[in-house]
CSV table of C-alpha atoms and ligand atoms in Angstrom, one decimal:
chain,number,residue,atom,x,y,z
G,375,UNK,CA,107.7,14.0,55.5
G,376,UNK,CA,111.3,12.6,55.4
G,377,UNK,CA,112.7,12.5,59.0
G,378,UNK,CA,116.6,12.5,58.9
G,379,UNK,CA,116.9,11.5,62.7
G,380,UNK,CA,114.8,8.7,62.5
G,381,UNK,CA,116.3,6.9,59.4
G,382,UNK,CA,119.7,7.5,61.4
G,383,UNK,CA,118.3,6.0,64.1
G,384,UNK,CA,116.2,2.8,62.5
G,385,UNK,CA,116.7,3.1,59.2
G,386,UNK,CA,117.9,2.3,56.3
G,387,UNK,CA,115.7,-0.7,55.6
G,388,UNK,CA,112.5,-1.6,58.0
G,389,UNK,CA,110.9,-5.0,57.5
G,390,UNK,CA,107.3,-4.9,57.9
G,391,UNK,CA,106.3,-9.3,58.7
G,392,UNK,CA,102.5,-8.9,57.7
G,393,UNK,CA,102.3,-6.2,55.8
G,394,UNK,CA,99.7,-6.5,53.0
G,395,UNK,CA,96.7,-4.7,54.9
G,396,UNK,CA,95.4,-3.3,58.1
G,397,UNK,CA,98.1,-2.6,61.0
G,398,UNK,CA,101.3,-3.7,59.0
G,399,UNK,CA,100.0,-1.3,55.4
G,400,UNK,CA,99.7,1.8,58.1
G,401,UNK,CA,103.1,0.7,59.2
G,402,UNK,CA,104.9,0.5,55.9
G,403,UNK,CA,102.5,3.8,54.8
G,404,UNK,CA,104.5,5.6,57.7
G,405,UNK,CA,107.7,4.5,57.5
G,406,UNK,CA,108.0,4.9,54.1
G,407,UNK,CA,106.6,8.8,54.6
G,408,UNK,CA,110.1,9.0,57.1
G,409,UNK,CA,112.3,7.7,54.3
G,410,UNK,CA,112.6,4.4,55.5
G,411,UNK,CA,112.7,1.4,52.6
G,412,UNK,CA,110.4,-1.2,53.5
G,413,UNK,CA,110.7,-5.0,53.0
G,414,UNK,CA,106.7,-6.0,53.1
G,415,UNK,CA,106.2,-9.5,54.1
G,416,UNK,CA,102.8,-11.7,53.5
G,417,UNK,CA,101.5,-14.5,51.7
G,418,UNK,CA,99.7,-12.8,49.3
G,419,UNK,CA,101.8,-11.4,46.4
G,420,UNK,CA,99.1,-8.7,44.7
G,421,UNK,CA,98.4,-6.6,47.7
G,422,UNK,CA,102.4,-6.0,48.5
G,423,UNK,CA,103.0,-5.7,44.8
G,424,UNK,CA,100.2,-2.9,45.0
G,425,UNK,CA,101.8,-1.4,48.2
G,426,UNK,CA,104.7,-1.4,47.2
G,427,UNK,CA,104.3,0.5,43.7
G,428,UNK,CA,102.8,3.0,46.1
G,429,UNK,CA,104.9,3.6,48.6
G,430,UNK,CA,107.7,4.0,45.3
G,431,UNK,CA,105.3,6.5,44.1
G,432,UNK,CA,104.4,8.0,46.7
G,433,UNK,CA,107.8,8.6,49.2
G,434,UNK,CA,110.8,7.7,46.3
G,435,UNK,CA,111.5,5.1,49.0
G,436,UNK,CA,113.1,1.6,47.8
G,437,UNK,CA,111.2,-1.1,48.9
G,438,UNK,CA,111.3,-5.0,48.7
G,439,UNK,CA,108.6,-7.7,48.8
G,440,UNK,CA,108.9,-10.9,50.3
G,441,UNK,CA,105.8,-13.7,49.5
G,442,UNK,CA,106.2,-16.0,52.6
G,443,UNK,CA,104.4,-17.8,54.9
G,444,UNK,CA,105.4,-16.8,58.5
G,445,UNK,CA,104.1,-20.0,60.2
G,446,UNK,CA,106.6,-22.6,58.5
G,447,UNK,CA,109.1,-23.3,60.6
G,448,UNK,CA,112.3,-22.5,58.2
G,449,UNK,CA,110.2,-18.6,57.7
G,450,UNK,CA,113.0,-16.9,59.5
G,451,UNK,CA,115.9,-18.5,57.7
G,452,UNK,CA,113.8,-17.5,54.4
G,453,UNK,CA,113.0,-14.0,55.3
G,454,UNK,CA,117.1,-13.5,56.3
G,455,UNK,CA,118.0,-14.6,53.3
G,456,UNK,CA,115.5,-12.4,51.2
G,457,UNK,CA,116.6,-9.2,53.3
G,458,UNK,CA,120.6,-10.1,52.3
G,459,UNK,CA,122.6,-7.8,53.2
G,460,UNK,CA,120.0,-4.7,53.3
G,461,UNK,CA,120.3,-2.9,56.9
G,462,UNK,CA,117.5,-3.2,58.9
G,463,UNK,CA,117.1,-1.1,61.4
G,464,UNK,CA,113.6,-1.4,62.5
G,465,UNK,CA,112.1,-4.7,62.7
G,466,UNK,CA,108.4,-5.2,62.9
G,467,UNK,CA,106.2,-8.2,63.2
G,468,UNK,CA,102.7,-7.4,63.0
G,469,UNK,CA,101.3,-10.8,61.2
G,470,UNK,CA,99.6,-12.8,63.8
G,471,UNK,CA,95.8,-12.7,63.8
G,472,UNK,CA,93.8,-16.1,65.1
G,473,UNK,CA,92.1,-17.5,61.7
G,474,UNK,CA,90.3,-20.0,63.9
G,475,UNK,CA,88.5,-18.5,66.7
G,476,UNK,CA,87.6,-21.7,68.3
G,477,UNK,CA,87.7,-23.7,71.8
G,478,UNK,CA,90.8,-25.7,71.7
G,479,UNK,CA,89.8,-29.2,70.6
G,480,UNK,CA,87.8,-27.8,68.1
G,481,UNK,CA,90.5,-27.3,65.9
G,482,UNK,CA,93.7,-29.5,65.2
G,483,UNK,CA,97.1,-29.3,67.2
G,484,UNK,CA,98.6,-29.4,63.7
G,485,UNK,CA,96.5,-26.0,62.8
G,486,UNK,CA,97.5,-24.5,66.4
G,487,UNK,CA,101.0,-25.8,65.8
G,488,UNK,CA,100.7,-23.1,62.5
G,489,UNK,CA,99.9,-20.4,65.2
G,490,UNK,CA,102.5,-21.3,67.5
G,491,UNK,CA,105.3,-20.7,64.7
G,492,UNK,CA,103.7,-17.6,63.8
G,493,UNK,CA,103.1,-16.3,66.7
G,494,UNK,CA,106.1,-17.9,69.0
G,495,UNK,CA,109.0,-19.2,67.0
G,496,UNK,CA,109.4,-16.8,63.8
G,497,UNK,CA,109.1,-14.0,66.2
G,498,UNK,CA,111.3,-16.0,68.6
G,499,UNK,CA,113.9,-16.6,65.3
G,500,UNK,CA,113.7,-13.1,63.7
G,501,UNK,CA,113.9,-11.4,67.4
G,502,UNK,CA,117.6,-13.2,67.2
G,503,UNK,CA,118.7,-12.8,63.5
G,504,UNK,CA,117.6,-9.1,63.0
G,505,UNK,CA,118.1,-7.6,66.6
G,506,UNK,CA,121.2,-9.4,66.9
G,507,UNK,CA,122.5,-7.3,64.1
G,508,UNK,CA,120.9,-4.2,65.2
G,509,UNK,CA,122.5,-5.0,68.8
G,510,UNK,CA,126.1,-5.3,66.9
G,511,UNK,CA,125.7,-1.6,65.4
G,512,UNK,CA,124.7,-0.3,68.8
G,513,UNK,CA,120.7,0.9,67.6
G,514,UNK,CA,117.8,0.2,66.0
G,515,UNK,CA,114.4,-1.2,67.1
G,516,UNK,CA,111.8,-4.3,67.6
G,517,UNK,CA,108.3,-3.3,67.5
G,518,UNK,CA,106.1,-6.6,68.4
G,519,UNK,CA,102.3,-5.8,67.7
G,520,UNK,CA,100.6,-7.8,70.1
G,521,UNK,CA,96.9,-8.6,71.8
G,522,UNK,CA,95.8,-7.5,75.3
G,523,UNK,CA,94.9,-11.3,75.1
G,524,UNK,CA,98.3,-11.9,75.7
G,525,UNK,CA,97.9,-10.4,79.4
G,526,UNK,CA,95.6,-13.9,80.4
G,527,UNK,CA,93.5,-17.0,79.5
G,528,UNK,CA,90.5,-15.7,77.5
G,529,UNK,CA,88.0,-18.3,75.8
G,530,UNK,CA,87.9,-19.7,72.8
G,531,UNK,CA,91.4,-17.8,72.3
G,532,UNK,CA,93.7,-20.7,73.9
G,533,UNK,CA,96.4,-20.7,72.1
G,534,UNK,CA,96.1,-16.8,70.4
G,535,UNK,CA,96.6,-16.1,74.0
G,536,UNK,CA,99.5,-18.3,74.8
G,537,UNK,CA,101.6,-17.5,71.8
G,538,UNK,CA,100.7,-13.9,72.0
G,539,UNK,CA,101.7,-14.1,75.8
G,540,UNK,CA,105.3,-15.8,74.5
G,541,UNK,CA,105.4,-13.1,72.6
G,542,UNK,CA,105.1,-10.4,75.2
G,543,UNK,CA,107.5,-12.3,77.8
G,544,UNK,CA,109.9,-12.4,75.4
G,545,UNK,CA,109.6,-8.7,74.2
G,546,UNK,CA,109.5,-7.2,77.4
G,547,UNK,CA,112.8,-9.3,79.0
G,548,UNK,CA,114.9,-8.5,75.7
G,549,UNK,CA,113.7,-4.2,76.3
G,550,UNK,CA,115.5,-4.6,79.9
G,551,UNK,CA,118.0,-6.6,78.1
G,552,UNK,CA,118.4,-4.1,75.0
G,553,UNK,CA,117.6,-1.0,76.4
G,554,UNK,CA,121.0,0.6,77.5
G,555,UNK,CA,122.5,-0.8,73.7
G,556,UNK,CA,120.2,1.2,71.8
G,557,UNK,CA,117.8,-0.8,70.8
G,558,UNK,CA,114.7,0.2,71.4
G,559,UNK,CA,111.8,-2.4,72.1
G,560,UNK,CA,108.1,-2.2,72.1
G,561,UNK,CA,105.4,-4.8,72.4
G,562,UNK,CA,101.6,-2.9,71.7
G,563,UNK,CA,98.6,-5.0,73.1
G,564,UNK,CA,95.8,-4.0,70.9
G,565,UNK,CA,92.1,-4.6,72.5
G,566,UNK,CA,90.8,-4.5,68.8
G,567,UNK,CA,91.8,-2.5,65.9
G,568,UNK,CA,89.4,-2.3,62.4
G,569,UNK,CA,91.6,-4.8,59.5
G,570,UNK,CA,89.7,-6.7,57.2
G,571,UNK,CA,91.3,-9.9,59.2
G,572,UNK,CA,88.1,-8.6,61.9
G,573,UNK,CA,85.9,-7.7,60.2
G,574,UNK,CA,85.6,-11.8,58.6
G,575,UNK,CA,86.3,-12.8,61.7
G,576,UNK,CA,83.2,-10.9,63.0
G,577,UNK,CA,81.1,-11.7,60.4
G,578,UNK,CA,81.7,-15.5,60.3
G,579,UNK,CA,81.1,-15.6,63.8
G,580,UNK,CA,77.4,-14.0,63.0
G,581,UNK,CA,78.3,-11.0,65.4
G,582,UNK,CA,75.5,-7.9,65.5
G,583,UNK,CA,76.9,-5.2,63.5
G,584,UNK,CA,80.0,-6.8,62.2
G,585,UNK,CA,80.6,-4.3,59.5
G,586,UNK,CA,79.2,-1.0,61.0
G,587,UNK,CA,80.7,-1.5,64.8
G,588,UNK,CA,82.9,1.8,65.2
G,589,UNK,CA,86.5,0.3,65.8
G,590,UNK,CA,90.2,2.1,66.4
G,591,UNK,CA,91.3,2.6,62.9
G,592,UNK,CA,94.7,1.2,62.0
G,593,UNK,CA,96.2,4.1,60.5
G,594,UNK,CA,96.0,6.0,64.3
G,595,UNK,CA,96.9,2.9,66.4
G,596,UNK,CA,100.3,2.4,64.3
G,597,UNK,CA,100.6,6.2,64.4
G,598,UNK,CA,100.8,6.4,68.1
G,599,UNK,CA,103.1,2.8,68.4
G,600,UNK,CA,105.5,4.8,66.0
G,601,UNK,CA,105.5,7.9,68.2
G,602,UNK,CA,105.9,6.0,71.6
G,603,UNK,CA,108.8,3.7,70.0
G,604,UNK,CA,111.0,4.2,72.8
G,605,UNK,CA,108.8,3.9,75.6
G,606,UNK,CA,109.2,0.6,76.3
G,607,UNK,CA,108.6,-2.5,77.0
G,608,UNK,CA,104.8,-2.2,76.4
G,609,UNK,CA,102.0,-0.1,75.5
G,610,UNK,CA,98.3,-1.2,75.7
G,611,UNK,CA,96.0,0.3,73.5
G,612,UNK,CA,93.4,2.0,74.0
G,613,UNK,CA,94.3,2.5,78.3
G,614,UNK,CA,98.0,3.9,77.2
G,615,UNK,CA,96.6,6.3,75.1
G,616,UNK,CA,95.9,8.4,78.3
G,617,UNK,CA,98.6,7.4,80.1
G,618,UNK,CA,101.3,10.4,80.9
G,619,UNK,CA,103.7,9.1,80.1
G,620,UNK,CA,102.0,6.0,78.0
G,621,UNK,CA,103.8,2.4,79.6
G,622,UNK,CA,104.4,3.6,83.3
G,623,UNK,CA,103.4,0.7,84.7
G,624,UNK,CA,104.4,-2.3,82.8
G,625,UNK,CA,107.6,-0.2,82.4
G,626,UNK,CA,107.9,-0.1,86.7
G,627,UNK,CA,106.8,-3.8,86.8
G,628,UNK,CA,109.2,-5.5,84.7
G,629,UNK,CA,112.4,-2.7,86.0
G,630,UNK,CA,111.1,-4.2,89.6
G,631,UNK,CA,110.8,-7.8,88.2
G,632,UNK,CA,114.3,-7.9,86.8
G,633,UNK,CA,116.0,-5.8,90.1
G,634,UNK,CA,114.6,-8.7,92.3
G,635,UNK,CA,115.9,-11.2,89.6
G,636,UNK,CA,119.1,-10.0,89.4
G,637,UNK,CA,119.5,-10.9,93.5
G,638,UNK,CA,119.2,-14.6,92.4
G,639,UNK,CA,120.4,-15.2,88.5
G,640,UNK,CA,123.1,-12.1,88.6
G,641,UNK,CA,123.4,-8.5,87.3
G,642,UNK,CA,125.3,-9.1,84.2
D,715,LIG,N1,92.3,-6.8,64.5
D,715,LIG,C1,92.2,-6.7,65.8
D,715,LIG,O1,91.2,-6.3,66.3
D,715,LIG,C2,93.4,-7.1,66.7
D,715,LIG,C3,93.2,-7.2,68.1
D,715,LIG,C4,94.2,-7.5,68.9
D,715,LIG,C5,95.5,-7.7,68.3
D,715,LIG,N2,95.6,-7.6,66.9
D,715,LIG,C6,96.9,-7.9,66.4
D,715,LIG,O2,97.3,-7.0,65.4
D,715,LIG,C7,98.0,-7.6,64.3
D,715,LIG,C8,97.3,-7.3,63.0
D,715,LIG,O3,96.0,-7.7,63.0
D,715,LIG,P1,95.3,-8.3,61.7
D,715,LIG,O4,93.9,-8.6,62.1
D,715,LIG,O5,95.5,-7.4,60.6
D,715,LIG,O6,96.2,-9.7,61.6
D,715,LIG,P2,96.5,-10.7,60.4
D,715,LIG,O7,95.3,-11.4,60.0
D,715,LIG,O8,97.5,-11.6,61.0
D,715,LIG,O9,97.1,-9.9,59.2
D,715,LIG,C9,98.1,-9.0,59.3
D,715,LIG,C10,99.0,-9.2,58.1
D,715,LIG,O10,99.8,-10.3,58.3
D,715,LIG,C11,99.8,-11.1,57.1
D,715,LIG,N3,99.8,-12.5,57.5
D,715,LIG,C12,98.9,-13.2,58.3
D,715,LIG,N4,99.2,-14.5,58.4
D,715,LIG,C13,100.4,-14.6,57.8
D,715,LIG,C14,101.3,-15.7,57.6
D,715,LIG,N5,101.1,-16.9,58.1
D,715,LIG,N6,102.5,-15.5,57.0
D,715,LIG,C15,102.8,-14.3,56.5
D,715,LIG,N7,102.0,-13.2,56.6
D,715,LIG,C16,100.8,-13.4,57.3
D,715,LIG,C17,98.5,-10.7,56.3
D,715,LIG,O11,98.6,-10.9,54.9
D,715,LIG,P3,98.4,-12.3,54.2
D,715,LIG,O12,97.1,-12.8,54.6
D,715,LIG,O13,98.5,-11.9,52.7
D,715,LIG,O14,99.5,-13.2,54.6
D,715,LIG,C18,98.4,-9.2,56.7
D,715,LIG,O15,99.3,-8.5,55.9
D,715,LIG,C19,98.1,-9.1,64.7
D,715,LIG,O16,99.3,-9.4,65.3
D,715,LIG,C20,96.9,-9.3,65.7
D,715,LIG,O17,97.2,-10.4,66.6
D,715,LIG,C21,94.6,-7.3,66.1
């Protein structure tokens, strides 16, 4: 159902980076349902084209489709000049999955270097390009969908967890940064949520009951990201879900963080 005070507040466009299946499709699903007009970015050109005929069916929204690979350095310059002069108002990067699943030297730096741009620097770039404009009308939002990997070293996840941690250092100092302009930042840490990228991931790795395991379905997780937009800096998914109010803590911890901060590097 069209929401007025939403689009005012993050519309008119919202560009979905990784938005073919899973997380990102639920995204675009309900955004579109608010009266948003999506830009869906992926690599793949069928499934957007697909999703993109149905959101136009289904919610008369406009929306645009971007084919681009997110882990190329120049991905940010590419996607800003796709978007043109569109507004976006709600920027959300949800691409970011580990295709390799290995110990470090197992797989080449070039490959992790692929994970680090998609991961660090695209978010890093589009962070600047889009928020920057969003900061200049004074609202908006950045919604970073993230991994509770990025909270600590885990094996055989190196380097999803370091660029996933970049991620949520840099989306939870640009929340106290952003927060009294009206721009609204969230970064949800997912434990694991059922998209086809996990289900092959689950099976290659010969796990017991890849394909029946009961998982948190997509559709709810982005449903309840969407809902807690502006409660900021962080969510963690599933623990937040009980929280009252959802973020308490990493909310405290990084208001503390940046008081003690201040004391040393200034207030301004
Ligand atoms: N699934 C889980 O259990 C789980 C757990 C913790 C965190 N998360 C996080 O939740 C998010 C979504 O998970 P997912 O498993 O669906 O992730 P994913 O495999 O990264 O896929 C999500 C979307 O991103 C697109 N994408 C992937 N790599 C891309 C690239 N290089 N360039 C452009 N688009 C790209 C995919 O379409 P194309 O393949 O067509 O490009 C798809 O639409 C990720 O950020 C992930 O880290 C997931």
């Amino acid at each position: 159902m069209s929401d007025p005070d939403f689009v005012h507040r993050y519309g008119p466009w919202a560009v979905i980076a990784g938005a073919s299946h899973g997380v990102g499709a639920a995204f675009a699903h309900l955004l579109a349902a608010r009266g948003l007009n999506c830009v869906l970015v992926a690599r793949r050109g069928e499934p957007l084209a697909e999703l993109k005929a149905q959101l136009e069916r289904e919610y008369a929204v406009e929306v645009l489709t971007v084919i681009q690979d997110l882990a190329r350095h120049d991905a940010c310059e590419q996607l800003v000049a796709a978007v043109g002069t569109r507004q976006v108002g709600l920027f959300v990067y949800n691409a970011g999955g580990d295709p390799y699943i290995t110990r470090f030297i197992a797989t080449s730096a070039d490959d992790w270097e692929r994970l680090l741009c998609l991961n660090s620097l695209t978010v890093m770039r589009c962070s600047h390009a889009f928020g920057g404009a969003m900061l200049e009308r004074g609202r908006g939002g950045l919604l970073l969908v993230g991994s509770q990997a990025a909270l600590g070293g885990v094996r055989k996840l190196a380097m999803y967890s370091a660029t996933k941690g970049f991620a949520l250092n840099l989306g939870e100092s640009l929340w106290a940064e952003w927060k009294d302009h009206g721009v609204d930042v969230l970064n949800v840490l997912i434990g694991t949520v059922d998209t086809p990228t996990m289900r092959e991931a689950m099976v290659k790795l010969n796990i017991p009951d890849a394909l029946s395991m009961v998982l948190p379905q997509a559709e709810e997780l982005a449903l309840w990201a969407l809902q807690n937009l502006a409660k900021g800096p962080t969510l963690i998914h599933p623990q937040d879900t009980l929280g009252d109010p959802p973020g308490q803590a990493r909310r405290e911890h990084v208001l503390a963080t940046s008081a003690q901060a201040a004391v040393f590097i200034g207030n301004d």
